[in-house]
Amino acid sequence: MANSPLSAFLDNNLVQNNFRKDTRLIAKLCLETFQHLVTWIPLNQVLQPVTFDLVFRYIKLNDSNSILSLSLLNEVMEKNYLPSSYSDFLLMIFKNIFSILHVVTLSPSDGDEEFLGKLTRFTYLFVSNHFRRVEEKSTFPIMEFLSLLFKFTFIQSNVEIYLANLEIWEVLLDYFLSKKEGRNTQDFDVARQRYFECLMSLQQELVKKTCFSTNTNEMTQLDDSDPLLHLHNQAHNLHDVEEENQSDVERYVSGAINLIYRISQMYPNQVLEFMFPKFAETTEKFCKLDSLLKSGAVSQQSSTEALIVVKDLTFYLRIFNQLSHHFVEDYETKFSPCNMLVNYLLNILGYIYTSKIYEVYGVPSANSLGAHMMILHVQAFGAVKSFLEWIAQYDSRLQAAQALGSTSDLATLLGKIVDLVLVNFTIQINPEIQYSAAELLKALTAANLITLKTGPGNLPEKIFNSIGFVGKMSTDVQAKVFVSVGNILISVQDKEKFNQLIQHCTKSFVDITNSPSFSNICNQPDVMKQLADTMLITSEIVSSFKSFNKQVKSIIFESLQNIFQSSLKLLQIYFNNPAMLKEALNFIHKFVECLRAQAAVYLIEQSFPVFLNFLNNVGLGQFIQRKDESEITVLIKIFDIIQMLTEDSSNKIEGFLPNVVNLSLTVLLPIIVADERLSSSLLPCLYKLHHSLILHHWKYFHDRNPMQLEALLLTFVQGLARSDFIDLYRLDLELLQSLNSKQNLYSKQIFGQKIFFQMMKNLIFVLVSKSHNLLREEIMKTIYTVILAVGWPLFYGEFLPVFLDQFAMLSREQKNHLLTVLKTDLDFPSFSVAVNQFANDWSVFAKMTSLNAPLFS
């Protein structure tokens, strides 16, 4: 490279400098001092690009000052320093980082981990902040830089440094992909062509480094965690769990998949063409494991070979889970390979069952082949689920006579999926695998596939019969199965069987709660579990139909009336059991949320008396005195349910409104305001309830109960005098502004006569006291909006003089001065300036006159 054009970008001083011991110590002290300075000095005013070049001179492999130099440079780069004339600066930075990477990749063993980590961080900051700029310069050897970054990435043996390098590639790929969304799509086409070889090499190396078959030693050393601990996350598709809870192997795999997915966004066809043969080859090896692993004694070598196949196949399944959408985007071209791929997935699931793989290995132990087989099983279900969008397109094109396949082919495919799911409900198997199977069934039945409903094989009947096995399942799996059966029955409009389904699910619950002996057995653990499980399952059923039409929701409502009535009884029965109260309220909340449009009158008539009785003065006092957070959770849920019910504007609710307002203002509000712990959690709920009452029932209160309307509005105004919770204050302002935008609150007569003066008084006090500076802009906007609505004469001519006259310690001259600051007919920017001056002048006058007493009594 010495005689090439790239030699201009190599700085040999980086490796040739040799410092004496005394000068090295002086340099160390200087670098430490400099690093301290850059944490607070204004960089753009003090630093010059030449300073950076000087700091780079102290970067030398295996030298302690290198760490300090990189730390200093990273500190400056973190602050996004960029001089006004930045071309030379970027050239200098690029040359130095290019040189360092070149040296490190030539002698990878010479750099210690701390040095490599800081160099990686510096490279990340450079790419994040400046790659866009240097890419535009034809004089910069971008491809050679990426080549060095590629080498640097894959020589890393430290997990953290390697993953940090993958983050650099993520930044680069996100930048390339951003060109796709730009105005000039030609930029993206240029990027695709320019970086093709680099990114294809990156993809290949990622697969090579992440697969156990091609990187056995390193991946095996990393794979030291118990896979059973991560099975739940795999089954529930929780790959984005907190990093500290991920194993190193999981982080390796996730990092590779994230990059491969981004590369596929640029080159979908090429990525699929690269991945498919590897997936097919690994699948074929997997489906021959029974010949490798005979029943009885299994050698260590054959077990290791099988484990490698299982882990690699799991990796490819996760990749195709991410890539499945590409087959939808280019349906016709990719129909045949996708059809083949889906059948490969079903072959994997079929092989797991027919080979009796779990019988061979028995109960899986940590890091055993059986444990990894479970993870593969879960991933296979997830991969099939990811292709349901393609299957739905297949189905819709068949109906439009545009499909490449046939109805019989699709029906066969769907029949295989259903069979491979249902078989997991009939055998003894890990609950997480059952959960994954149930998730697939739920998604399949929700896809509204015509071929599933009307094709050969009577698949709806097969799915319906699966409820016969729910007794052997965990509660969350039961919920998925019941929802799946409900989906298919609603889609084929079989109301009779749907009612049978609901009865099967809820009969025990209704029988228990209606039993004369319920009060005697209600606290038995098995009874409480039965009730809680039924409510959880039924909640999922209700939620799954939330977006359906009125006719479907009416069927749901009719089927579930009994359990809803029974669940209301639980509020009294389990008054002293917060856990059961929470379960009951979760169900009631979900029921009201999803079905209130179809059954508002019924829900109001059934629920309101129960909730009003629950929140009586004595009962609420006892409830709150327990000082338990679970009680607060229960109350929040109740307030939320009452709020939802008050959003109904029919006449049926009007008979309950006075009681609701009276309870809220005379019982709830005093108790909540008196307790700081309750205020932070429950006042937001109360404000939202009052907002709903005013918003949806303005006419009722205005015409028939104006005193309660005034009292409700005053709760917001009184809240504006509080200074303890900033988020609560923000909510108060937002709800008032909402009432104004939807009900023209500030223009109403009742507001001008009853509310305006107190509201202005509180808001201006908050401004002059500067207690809520974080909300200063919002407060001024609220004041300005109110003034525009009521008129400047009312504010300037009546309110402001009366407001100032309250303060005897202010002189007449000071009051007159403050009056002249706030002029009339100002635009908002001018008004903001005037209000700030008013607040500042007030502060000065207050100090001058020692105005330390409270402003308002």
Short mmCIF file of C-alpha atoms in Angstrom, two decimals, residues 3 151 182 259 313-314 425 459 474 500 523 677 725 732 754 762 786-787 804 823 826-827 829:
data_model
loop_
_atom_site.label_atom_id
_atom_site.label_comp_id
_atom_site.label_asym_id
_atom_site.label_seq_id
_atom_site.Cartn_x
_atom_site.Cartn_y
_atom_site.Cartn_z
CA ASN A 3 3.17 3.26 -3.29
CA LYS A 151 -11.48 -6.75 8.73
CA GLY A 182 -35.41 10.41 -0.01
CA LEU A 259 -27.81 -6.74 10.01
CA LEU A 313 -31.33 -24.59 11.74
CA THR A 314 -32.73 -22.51 14.59
CA PHE A 425 -52.41 -30.41 22.32
CA LEU A 459 -60.84 -27.96 9.13
CA SER A 474 -51.78 -24.02 30.84
CA GLN A 500 -71.27 -24.07 23.13
CA ASN A 523 -61.33 -18.28 49.46
CA ARG A 677 -49.32 8.92 47.87
CA PHE A 725 -46.66 17.16 40.62
CA ASP A 732 -54.73 19.56 34.03
CA LYS A 754 -67.59 31.59 37.67
CA ASN A 762 -53.71 30.58 39.76
CA VAL A 786 -58.38 32.20 27.52
CA ILE A 787 -57.84 35.93 26.95
CA LEU A 804 -52.91 43.50 41.72
CA LYS A 823 -50.55 45.61 26.73
CA LEU A 826 -50.73 41.40 21.35
CA ASP A 827 -49.78 38.45 19.17
CA PRO A 829 -44.79 35.98 20.72
#
